[in-house]
Amino acid sequence: MGYRTINEANEAVIQKIIVAAPFLTNVVPAKSVIPELKEYVLLHAGPPMKYENMTDPMQGSCVGAILFEGWAKDEEDARKLLENDQITFIPCHHVNAVGPMGGITSPNMPVLVVVNQESGHEAYCQMNEGIGAVLRFGAYNEQVIKRLHWMKDVLGPVLSKALRTLDEGLNVNVLFAKAIAMGDEFHQRNIAASLAFLKEIAPIITTLEDVEKEHCTEVIQFLADTDQFFLNIAMAAGKAMMDAARTIEHGTVVTAMCRNGENFGIRIAGMGDEWFTAPVNTPQGLYFTGYSADDANTDMGDSAITETIGVGGMAMIAAPAVTRFVGTGGFNDALETSNQMTEICISENPNFVIPTWDFKGACLGIDARKVVETGITPVINTGIAHKIAGYGQIGAGTVHPPIECFEKAITAYAEKLGFNG
């Protein structure tokens, strides 16, 4: 279908996002839905990259995934596989998936399955491991590997059985709408959404047959303890929504933003699968006691898919409490941030109404043209990882994409349209 103007194409992309209907339907082994995930293949966050260019936390995550899969008996053997190019790497985004922080996903890790019922697109994301020493921040000790096996053997199967009792799965838009009215922005703050998910799933888990009572108890306790569990659901939902929007194949709406510790990458609707990259920035924010900016890793993760759909840092006003956590001030600062984001967005999302913003819908449709014209870049809420693998999260803050990504995208689209002057 042709579009007479860029604005008309952008409006079609916006409508695709608004009508999206993401449902969480299952939890399955990654290899069962991602055929590319074979032996000695790992997914990673961000645009394409090589192992030798990965930061230490992401390399640590690779070691952990190899140990989890049993491809090596110890760290030394795992690093040999990696350094001898015996592991194939694929960006999560290239196989309908997204991954938090390092995004390292291996064949037997359980992934959330979100289906966009409006378009049929499916998207996948591994589950949140909780806090502390976790794989996504580069930890790979015995405790981390043991937890990953528990998630594979207990958490995943129990949630799968629970979700499959529902005819359509769980309506993620309903959870979004509830939680944004309760102070979540879905990147740094997910406590309301995680509890809303627990409210829906816990009664089902307690009635499951052929599941050990001890396992049911463990799963419910884990969900109750994991404030950020919903983030990964939101990420998979965002991916399913934006992949549907990408089918328009015209316009300047940003359809993906991600980072891998080396580069920040974006996609826009009119340029399909092409990545536009520039060196990634390091987050600015607040640090846990004993840590400082000198300890920080450069930014990484596919979780900026939340900002791509207009929440996260774009919806800071929905979660004023987050501003103190990420070091951006108070309520007025949150209001100023969200108001500024409207200058680079095309519309509002009527599905995500924000009471603290006079019931306006969250920003929707980052327009790469407006980013270049105004010099305003999207604000992304993010966790800050230690630059050495194993330390985990050492703070939280905000980060901005390099404007060069947007300049490159607009230049390429202009050339595609024949504007070469």
Tab-separated table of C-alpha atoms in Angstrom:
chain	number	residue	atom	x	y	z
A	1	MET	CA	0.000	0.000	0.000
A	2	GLY	CA	1.360	3.416	-0.957
A	3	TYR	CA	1.340	6.547	1.157
A	4	ARG	CA	1.199	10.048	-0.300
A	5	THR	CA	3.283	11.625	2.450
A	6	ILE	CA	5.650	10.654	5.239
A	7	ASN	CA	3.108	11.955	7.741
A	8	GLU	CA	0.456	9.651	6.305
A	9	ALA	CA	2.801	6.668	6.582
A	10	ASN	CA	3.716	7.619	10.136
A	11	GLU	CA	0.038	7.781	11.068
A	12	ALA	CA	-0.450	4.262	9.715
A	13	VAL	CA	2.433	3.063	11.924
A	14	ILE	CA	0.867	4.789	14.937
A	15	GLN	CA	-2.475	3.092	14.310
A	16	LYS	CA	-0.764	-0.294	14.113
A	17	ILE	CA	0.674	0.276	17.580
A	18	ILE	CA	-2.599	1.516	19.063
A	19	VAL	CA	-4.627	-1.458	17.838
A	20	ALA	CA	-1.997	-4.006	18.909
A	21	ALA	CA	-3.330	-6.665	21.270
A	22	PRO	CA	-0.417	-8.383	23.059
A	23	PHE	CA	-1.325	-11.504	25.055
A	24	LEU	CA	1.070	-13.532	27.199
A	25	THR	CA	0.268	-17.083	26.148
A	26	ASN	CA	3.041	-19.414	27.276
A	27	VAL	CA	6.535	-20.017	28.624
A	28	VAL	CA	8.612	-22.448	26.556
A	29	PRO	CA	12.247	-23.454	25.925
A	30	ALA	CA	13.759	-20.846	23.612
A	31	LYS	CA	14.851	-23.431	21.059
A	32	SER	CA	11.236	-24.590	20.598
A	33	VAL	CA	10.170	-21.233	19.118
A	34	ILE	CA	13.482	-19.886	17.789
A	35	PRO	CA	14.787	-22.465	15.279
A	36	GLU	CA	18.061	-20.564	14.865
A	37	LEU	CA	18.953	-21.436	18.486
A	38	LYS	CA	20.879	-24.629	17.954
A	39	GLU	CA	23.861	-26.068	19.823
A	40	TYR	CA	26.627	-23.530	20.299
A	41	VAL	CA	24.404	-20.591	19.314
A	42	LEU	CA	23.642	-17.681	21.654
A	43	LEU	CA	21.462	-14.606	21.278
A	44	HIS	CA	22.665	-11.207	22.477
A	45	ALA	CA	21.148	-7.767	23.047
A	46	GLY	CA	21.608	-4.824	20.727
A	47	PRO	CA	22.671	-4.549	17.090
A	48	PRO	CA	25.072	-7.144	15.635
A	49	MET	CA	28.493	-7.452	17.275
A	50	LYS	CA	31.432	-9.795	17.743
A	51	TYR	CA	32.398	-11.529	20.983
A	52	GLU	CA	35.747	-9.746	21.198
A	53	ASN	CA	33.945	-6.387	21.230
A	54	MET	CA	31.602	-7.309	24.062
A	55	THR	CA	32.102	-5.644	27.429
A	56	ASP	CA	33.125	-7.789	30.382
A	57	PRO	CA	29.585	-8.250	31.798
A	58	MET	CA	28.260	-9.498	28.453
A	59	GLN	CA	31.227	-11.844	28.051
A	60	GLY	CA	30.543	-13.104	31.583
A	61	SER	CA	26.939	-13.776	30.596
A	62	CYS	CA	28.219	-15.848	27.660
A	63	VAL	CA	30.321	-17.940	30.053
A	64	GLY	CA	27.297	-18.470	32.281
A	65	ALA	CA	25.076	-19.526	29.398
A	66	ILE	CA	27.671	-22.029	28.176
A	67	LEU	CA	27.988	-23.533	31.659
A	68	PHE	CA	24.192	-23.680	31.968
A	69	GLU	CA	23.921	-25.528	28.659
A	70	GLY	CA	26.714	-27.936	29.600
A	71	TRP	CA	28.801	-27.057	26.554
A	72	ALA	CA	31.872	-26.668	28.794
A	73	LYS	CA	32.816	-28.091	32.177
A	74	ASP	CA	34.273	-24.899	33.618
A	75	GLU	CA	34.984	-21.230	32.920
A	76	GLU	CA	38.318	-21.936	31.259
A	77	ASP	CA	36.792	-24.301	28.724
A	78	ALA	CA	33.892	-21.919	28.159
A	79	ARG	CA	36.235	-19.049	27.359
A	80	LYS	CA	38.168	-21.270	24.951
A	81	LEU	CA	34.982	-21.930	22.999
A	82	LEU	CA	34.285	-18.206	22.879
A	83	GLU	CA	37.797	-17.088	21.995
A	84	ASN	CA	38.134	-19.750	19.288
A	85	ASP	CA	34.959	-18.545	17.546
A	86	GLN	CA	33.114	-21.788	18.237
A	87	ILE	CA	30.013	-19.937	19.411
A	88	THR	CA	27.696	-18.291	16.887
A	89	PHE	CA	26.030	-15.053	17.957
A	90	ILE	CA	22.715	-13.647	16.716
A	91	PRO	CA	21.033	-10.419	17.872
A	92	CYS	CA	17.785	-11.133	19.735
A	93	HIS	CA	15.926	-8.667	17.499
A	94	HIS	CA	16.765	-10.757	14.417
A	95	VAL	CA	14.766	-13.752	15.686
A	96	ASN	CA	11.611	-12.088	17.097
A	97	ALA	CA	13.159	-11.770	20.547
A	98	VAL	CA	14.480	-9.209	23.007
A	99	GLY	CA	16.863	-9.635	25.928
A	100	PRO	CA	17.576	-7.576	29.063
A	101	MET	CA	21.050	-6.111	29.694
A	102	GLY	CA	23.483	-8.514	27.969
A	103	GLY	CA	20.478	-10.316	26.517
A	104	ILE	CA	22.410	-13.588	26.364
A	105	THR	CA	19.859	-16.305	25.645
A	106	SER	CA	20.649	-19.978	25.063
A	107	PRO	CA	18.570	-22.833	23.600
A	108	ASN	CA	17.252	-24.325	26.844
A	109	MET	CA	16.439	-21.098	28.653
A	110	PRO	CA	12.681	-20.625	29.083
A	111	VAL	CA	11.210	-17.615	27.297
A	112	LEU	CA	7.942	-15.746	27.657
A	113	VAL	CA	5.750	-15.961	24.553
A	114	VAL	CA	3.668	-12.887	23.723
A	115	VAL	CA	1.300	-12.960	20.750
A	116	ASN	CA	-0.043	-9.798	19.143
A	117	GLN	CA	-3.538	-11.038	18.358
A	118	GLU	CA	-4.207	-8.143	16.010
A	119	SER	CA	-1.338	-8.999	13.660
A	120	GLY	CA	-0.275	-12.527	14.592
A	121	HIS	CA	3.276	-11.521	15.470
A	122	GLU	CA	4.959	-13.469	18.258
A	123	ALA	CA	7.818	-12.205	20.401
A	124	TYR	CA	10.013	-13.807	23.042
A	125	CYS	CA	11.993	-12.734	26.063
A	126	GLN	CA	13.725	-14.665	28.824
A	127	MET	CA	12.277	-14.272	32.314
A	128	ASN	CA	13.548	-11.889	34.968
A	129	GLU	CA	15.974	-13.603	37.351
A	130	GLY	CA	15.477	-11.197	40.237
A	131	ILE	CA	18.205	-9.014	41.713
A	132	GLY	CA	21.751	-9.521	42.954
A	133	ALA	CA	24.145	-11.808	41.128
A	134	VAL	CA	22.288	-12.600	37.899
A	135	LEU	CA	23.279	-13.675	34.394
A	136	ARG	CA	21.994	-10.551	32.637
A	137	PHE	CA	24.578	-8.450	34.523
A	138	GLY	CA	27.375	-10.910	33.790
A	139	ALA	CA	27.420	-13.147	36.873
A	140	TYR	CA	28.064	-16.844	36.292
A	141	ASN	CA	28.768	-18.377	39.700
A	142	GLU	CA	27.222	-21.614	40.949
A	143	GLN	CA	24.219	-19.818	42.453
A	144	VAL	CA	23.438	-18.156	39.118
A	145	ILE	CA	23.611	-21.437	37.191
A	146	LYS	CA	21.519	-23.210	39.817
A	147	ARG	CA	18.816	-20.532	39.550
A	148	LEU	CA	18.782	-20.816	35.758
A	149	HIS	CA	18.185	-24.557	36.033
A	150	TRP	CA	15.367	-23.948	38.535
A	151	MET	CA	13.801	-21.503	36.097
A	152	LYS	CA	14.066	-24.125	33.346
A	153	ASP	CA	12.819	-27.054	35.429
A	154	VAL	CA	10.265	-25.403	37.743
A	155	LEU	CA	9.365	-21.766	37.040
A	156	GLY	CA	8.931	-22.144	33.298
A	157	PRO	CA	6.844	-25.343	33.345
A	158	VAL	CA	4.579	-24.120	36.175
A	159	LEU	CA	3.880	-20.791	34.458
A	160	SER	CA	3.345	-22.595	31.159
A	161	LYS	CA	0.704	-24.859	32.683
A	162	ALA	CA	-1.002	-21.913	34.339
A	163	LEU	CA	-1.079	-19.758	31.208
A	164	ARG	CA	-2.344	-22.609	29.038
A	165	THR	CA	-5.468	-22.893	31.191
A	166	LEU	CA	-6.535	-19.517	29.771
A	167	ASP	CA	-8.253	-19.490	26.376
A	168	GLU	CA	-6.296	-16.527	25.045
A	169	GLY	CA	-3.597	-15.998	27.646
A	170	LEU	CA	-3.217	-12.835	29.717
A	171	ASN	CA	-4.093	-9.515	28.128
A	172	VAL	CA	-0.899	-7.474	28.569
A	173	ASN	CA	-2.558	-4.187	27.614
A	174	VAL	CA	-4.908	-4.574	30.578
A	175	LEU	CA	-1.916	-5.047	32.905
A	176	PHE	CA	-0.220	-2.008	31.332
A	177	ALA	CA	-3.321	0.136	31.840
A	178	LYS	CA	-3.782	-0.906	35.462
A	179	ALA	CA	-0.163	-0.438	36.463
A	180	ILE	CA	0.521	2.876	34.727
A	181	ALA	CA	-2.308	4.287	36.848
A	182	MET	CA	-0.549	2.887	39.927
A	183	GLY	CA	2.845	4.509	39.374
A	184	ASP	CA	4.746	2.190	37.014
A	185	GLU	CA	6.602	3.336	33.895
A	186	PHE	CA	7.623	-0.259	32.968
A	187	HIS	CA	11.382	0.088	32.761
A	188	GLN	CA	12.752	0.965	36.186
A	189	ARG	CA	9.473	0.548	38.088
A	190	ASN	CA	7.308	-2.533	37.532
A	191	ILE	CA	6.118	-3.346	41.037
A	192	ALA	CA	2.435	-2.637	40.372
A	193	ALA	CA	2.426	-4.574	37.103
A	194	SER	CA	4.338	-7.488	38.633
A	195	LEU	CA	1.816	-7.671	41.479
A	196	ALA	CA	-1.083	-7.372	39.018
A	197	PHE	CA	0.408	-10.316	37.121
A	198	LEU	CA	0.787	-12.257	40.373
A	199	LYS	CA	-2.847	-11.472	41.237
A	200	GLU	CA	-3.955	-13.088	37.972
A	201	ILE	CA	-1.630	-16.081	37.938
A	202	ALA	CA	-1.362	-17.135	41.613
A	203	PRO	CA	-4.946	-18.460	41.972
A	204	ILE	CA	-4.435	-20.543	38.831
A	205	ILE	CA	-1.142	-21.959	40.075
A	206	THR	CA	-2.748	-23.103	43.331
A	207	THR	CA	-5.301	-25.183	41.414
A	208	LEU	CA	-2.892	-26.888	38.998
A	209	GLU	CA	-2.969	-30.657	39.047
A	210	ASP	CA	0.114	-32.837	38.625
A	211	VAL	CA	2.347	-30.092	40.001
A	212	GLU	CA	4.177	-30.551	43.276
A	213	LYS	CA	2.852	-28.263	45.988
A	214	GLU	CA	6.410	-27.299	46.856
A	215	HIS	CA	6.980	-26.104	43.295
A	216	CYS	CA	3.792	-24.026	43.346
A	217	THR	CA	4.910	-22.401	46.580
A	218	GLU	CA	8.385	-21.695	45.209
A	219	VAL	CA	7.013	-20.076	42.059
A	220	ILE	CA	4.519	-17.867	43.874
A	221	GLN	CA	7.196	-16.768	46.344
A	222	PHE	CA	9.635	-15.993	43.523
A	223	LEU	CA	7.043	-13.872	41.719
A	224	ALA	CA	6.181	-12.068	44.949
A	225	ASP	CA	9.869	-11.300	45.536
A	226	THR	CA	10.669	-10.149	41.979
A	227	ASP	CA	9.493	-6.570	41.586
A	228	GLN	CA	10.839	-6.342	38.041
A	229	PHE	CA	9.284	-9.574	36.738
A	230	PHE	CA	6.857	-7.690	34.500
A	231	LEU	CA	9.662	-5.819	32.704
A	232	ASN	CA	10.431	-8.863	30.569
A	233	ILE	CA	6.729	-9.316	29.757
A	234	ALA	CA	6.592	-5.643	28.747
A	235	MET	CA	9.666	-6.117	26.559
A	236	ALA	CA	8.174	-9.071	24.688
A	237	ALA	CA	4.885	-7.168	24.323
A	238	GLY	CA	6.744	-4.135	22.974
A	239	LYS	CA	8.576	-6.287	20.448
A	240	ALA	CA	5.333	-7.911	19.242
A	241	MET	CA	3.725	-4.483	18.933
A	242	MET	CA	6.589	-2.846	17.066
A	243	ASP	CA	7.184	-5.787	14.738
A	244	ALA	CA	3.569	-5.384	13.620
A	245	ALA	CA	4.153	-1.662	13.120
A	246	ARG	CA	7.251	-2.430	11.024
A	247	THR	CA	5.053	-4.089	8.397
A	248	ILE	CA	4.028	-0.629	7.169
A	249	GLU	CA	7.578	-0.280	5.706
A	250	HIS	CA	7.261	3.473	5.249
A	251	GLY	CA	7.833	6.533	7.389
A	252	THR	CA	10.202	7.813	10.047
A	253	VAL	CA	8.757	6.309	13.237
A	254	VAL	CA	11.401	4.576	15.333
A	255	THR	CA	10.553	0.867	15.577
A	256	ALA	CA	13.452	-0.365	17.735
A	257	MET	CA	16.113	1.048	20.049
A	258	CYS	CA	18.734	-1.170	21.654
A	259	ARG	CA	22.315	-1.200	22.857
A	260	ASN	CA	25.066	-3.782	23.285
A	261	GLY	CA	27.741	-2.003	25.314
A	262	GLU	CA	29.570	-1.042	22.127
A	263	ASN	CA	26.930	0.588	19.944
A	264	PHE	CA	23.444	2.006	20.205
A	265	GLY	CA	21.185	0.966	17.331
A	266	ILE	CA	17.832	2.131	16.014
A	267	ARG	CA	15.493	1.065	13.258
A	268	ILE	CA	12.836	3.176	11.562
A	269	ALA	CA	9.724	1.950	9.777
A	270	GLY	CA	10.784	3.081	6.316
A	271	MET	CA	14.148	1.309	6.419
A	272	GLY	CA	13.007	-2.149	7.492
A	273	ASP	CA	15.688	-4.323	9.081
A	274	GLU	CA	18.587	-1.884	8.664
A	275	TRP	CA	20.348	-0.744	11.832
A	276	PHE	CA	21.663	2.778	12.281
A	277	THR	CA	24.349	2.782	14.933
A	278	ALA	CA	26.749	5.005	16.840
A	279	PRO	CA	28.933	4.470	19.927
A	280	VAL	CA	26.784	3.921	23.014
A	281	ASN	CA	26.799	6.254	26.017
A	282	THR	CA	27.271	5.447	29.701
A	283	PRO	CA	24.208	6.042	31.906
A	284	GLN	CA	24.110	8.996	34.282
A	285	GLY	CA	22.455	8.405	37.620
A	286	LEU	CA	22.757	7.357	41.235
A	287	TYR	CA	25.035	4.623	42.511
A	288	PHE	CA	24.665	2.147	45.325
A	289	THR	CA	26.920	2.705	48.332
A	290	GLY	CA	30.550	1.998	47.513
A	291	TYR	CA	30.254	2.510	43.747
A	292	SER	CA	30.746	5.455	41.425
A	293	ALA	CA	30.715	6.408	37.760
A	294	ASP	CA	34.232	5.007	37.473
A	295	ASP	CA	32.769	1.520	38.020
A	296	ALA	CA	30.005	1.822	35.412
A	297	ASN	CA	29.696	-0.231	32.266
A	298	THR	CA	28.492	1.349	29.054
A	299	ASP	CA	24.790	0.930	28.411
A	300	MET	CA	23.403	-2.351	27.094
A	301	GLY	CA	20.154	-4.235	26.596
A	302	ASP	CA	17.055	-4.489	24.431
A	303	SER	CA	14.870	-3.109	27.216
A	304	ALA	CA	14.674	0.264	25.431
A	305	ILE	CA	11.876	-1.362	23.438
A	306	THR	CA	9.760	-0.008	26.318
A	307	GLU	CA	10.714	3.573	25.446
A	308	THR	CA	10.091	2.743	21.791
A	309	ILE	CA	6.421	2.116	22.609
A	310	GLY	CA	6.287	5.298	24.692
A	311	VAL	CA	6.753	4.120	28.276
A	312	GLY	CA	9.890	3.808	30.418
A	313	GLY	CA	11.757	7.116	30.477
A	314	MET	CA	9.321	8.571	27.944
A	315	ALA	CA	6.558	8.216	30.569
A	316	MET	CA	8.554	9.454	33.556
A	317	ILE	CA	5.534	11.447	34.760
A	318	ALA	CA	3.664	8.174	35.342
A	319	ALA	CA	6.216	7.164	37.979
A	320	PRO	CA	7.458	10.237	39.845
A	321	ALA	CA	8.978	7.971	42.511
A	322	VAL	CA	11.434	6.714	39.899
A	323	THR	CA	12.956	10.155	39.415
A	324	ARG	CA	14.710	9.950	42.771
A	325	PHE	CA	15.974	6.447	42.021
A	326	VAL	CA	17.460	7.393	38.663
A	327	GLY	CA	18.788	10.721	39.893
A	328	THR	CA	16.612	13.070	37.847
A	329	GLY	CA	15.019	15.107	40.632
A	330	GLY	CA	11.363	15.164	41.662
A	331	PHE	CA	7.835	15.486	40.325
A	332	ASN	CA	8.422	18.669	38.354
A	333	ASP	CA	11.457	17.097	36.708
A	334	ALA	CA	9.377	14.068	35.722
A	335	LEU	CA	6.738	16.399	34.283
A	336	GLU	CA	9.343	18.365	32.367
A	337	THR	CA	10.872	15.169	30.959
A	338	SER	CA	7.579	13.800	29.664
A	339	ASN	CA	6.534	17.187	28.277
A	340	GLN	CA	9.831	17.412	26.420
A	341	MET	CA	9.349	13.931	24.955
A	342	THR	CA	6.100	15.099	23.324
A	343	GLU	CA	8.251	17.353	21.115
A	344	ILE	CA	9.749	14.320	19.353
A	345	CYS	CA	6.643	12.126	19.299
A	346	ILE	CA	3.731	12.103	16.903
A	347	SER	CA	0.806	11.107	19.083
A	348	GLU	CA	-0.475	9.715	22.387
A	349	ASN	CA	-1.451	6.148	23.236
A	350	PRO	CA	-5.066	6.053	24.466
A	351	ASN	CA	-4.416	2.594	25.923
A	352	PHE	CA	-1.855	3.944	28.410
A	353	VAL	CA	-3.620	6.810	30.206
A	354	ILE	CA	-1.542	8.590	32.870
A	355	PRO	CA	-3.531	10.117	35.778
A	356	THR	CA	-0.601	12.266	36.927
A	357	TRP	CA	-0.447	13.838	33.453
A	358	ASP	CA	-4.039	15.057	33.476
A	359	PHE	CA	-5.093	11.691	32.036
A	360	LYS	CA	-3.214	12.124	28.784
A	361	GLY	CA	-2.022	9.030	26.989
A	362	ALA	CA	1.653	8.108	27.034
A	363	CYS	CA	3.848	9.523	24.253
A	364	LEU	CA	3.658	7.472	21.099
A	365	GLY	CA	5.684	7.338	17.915
A	366	ILE	CA	9.202	8.699	18.211
A	367	ASP	CA	9.759	10.530	14.927
A	368	ALA	CA	13.389	10.423	13.850
A	369	ARG	CA	12.829	13.640	11.873
A	370	LYS	CA	11.791	15.503	14.999
A	371	VAL	CA	14.777	14.159	16.913
A	372	VAL	CA	17.115	15.551	14.262
A	373	GLU	CA	15.214	18.839	13.940
A	374	THR	CA	15.039	19.573	17.676
A	375	GLY	CA	18.227	17.943	18.880
A	376	ILE	CA	16.141	16.262	21.599
A	377	THR	CA	16.883	12.543	21.989
A	378	PRO	CA	14.658	10.002	23.771
A	379	VAL	CA	15.329	9.512	27.475
A	380	ILE	CA	15.801	5.908	28.567
A	381	ASN	CA	15.564	4.666	32.140
A	382	THR	CA	18.125	1.959	32.795
A	383	GLY	CA	20.006	-0.070	35.336
A	384	ILE	CA	23.744	0.509	35.589
A	385	ALA	CA	25.963	-2.567	35.471
A	386	HIS	CA	29.441	-2.815	36.944
A	387	LYS	CA	32.067	-2.884	34.210
A	388	ILE	CA	33.493	-6.086	35.699
A	389	ALA	CA	31.390	-9.226	35.277
A	390	GLY	CA	29.782	-10.647	38.391
A	391	TYR	CA	29.220	-7.485	40.431
A	392	GLY	CA	25.769	-6.994	38.975
A	393	GLN	CA	23.733	-3.818	39.172
A	394	ILE	CA	25.483	-0.944	40.931
A	395	GLY	CA	22.987	1.830	40.312
A	396	ALA	CA	20.252	3.233	38.108
A	397	GLY	CA	19.946	6.228	35.878
A	398	THR	CA	19.064	7.540	32.474
A	399	VAL	CA	20.817	7.404	29.143
A	400	HIS	CA	20.257	9.035	25.765
A	401	PRO	CA	20.898	7.571	22.320
A	402	PRO	CA	23.567	9.335	20.257
A	403	ILE	CA	21.818	11.666	17.812
A	404	GLU	CA	24.023	10.265	15.031
A	405	CYS	CA	21.763	7.181	14.915
A	406	PHE	CA	18.798	9.334	13.942
A	407	GLU	CA	20.786	11.466	11.521
A	408	LYS	CA	21.995	8.354	9.715
A	409	ALA	CA	18.470	6.932	9.564
A	410	ILE	CA	16.955	10.100	8.101
A	411	THR	CA	19.770	10.466	5.583
A	412	ALA	CA	19.299	6.869	4.418
A	413	TYR	CA	15.526	7.240	4.160
A	414	ALA	CA	15.880	10.472	2.202
A	415	GLU	CA	18.188	8.676	-0.244
A	416	LYS	CA	15.697	5.807	-0.509
A	417	LEU	CA	12.992	8.315	-1.435
A	418	GLY	CA	15.276	9.883	-4.029
A	419	PHE	CA	16.217	13.049	-2.167
A	420	ASN	CA	19.922	12.998	-2.864
A	421	GLY	CA	20.601	16.714	-2.814
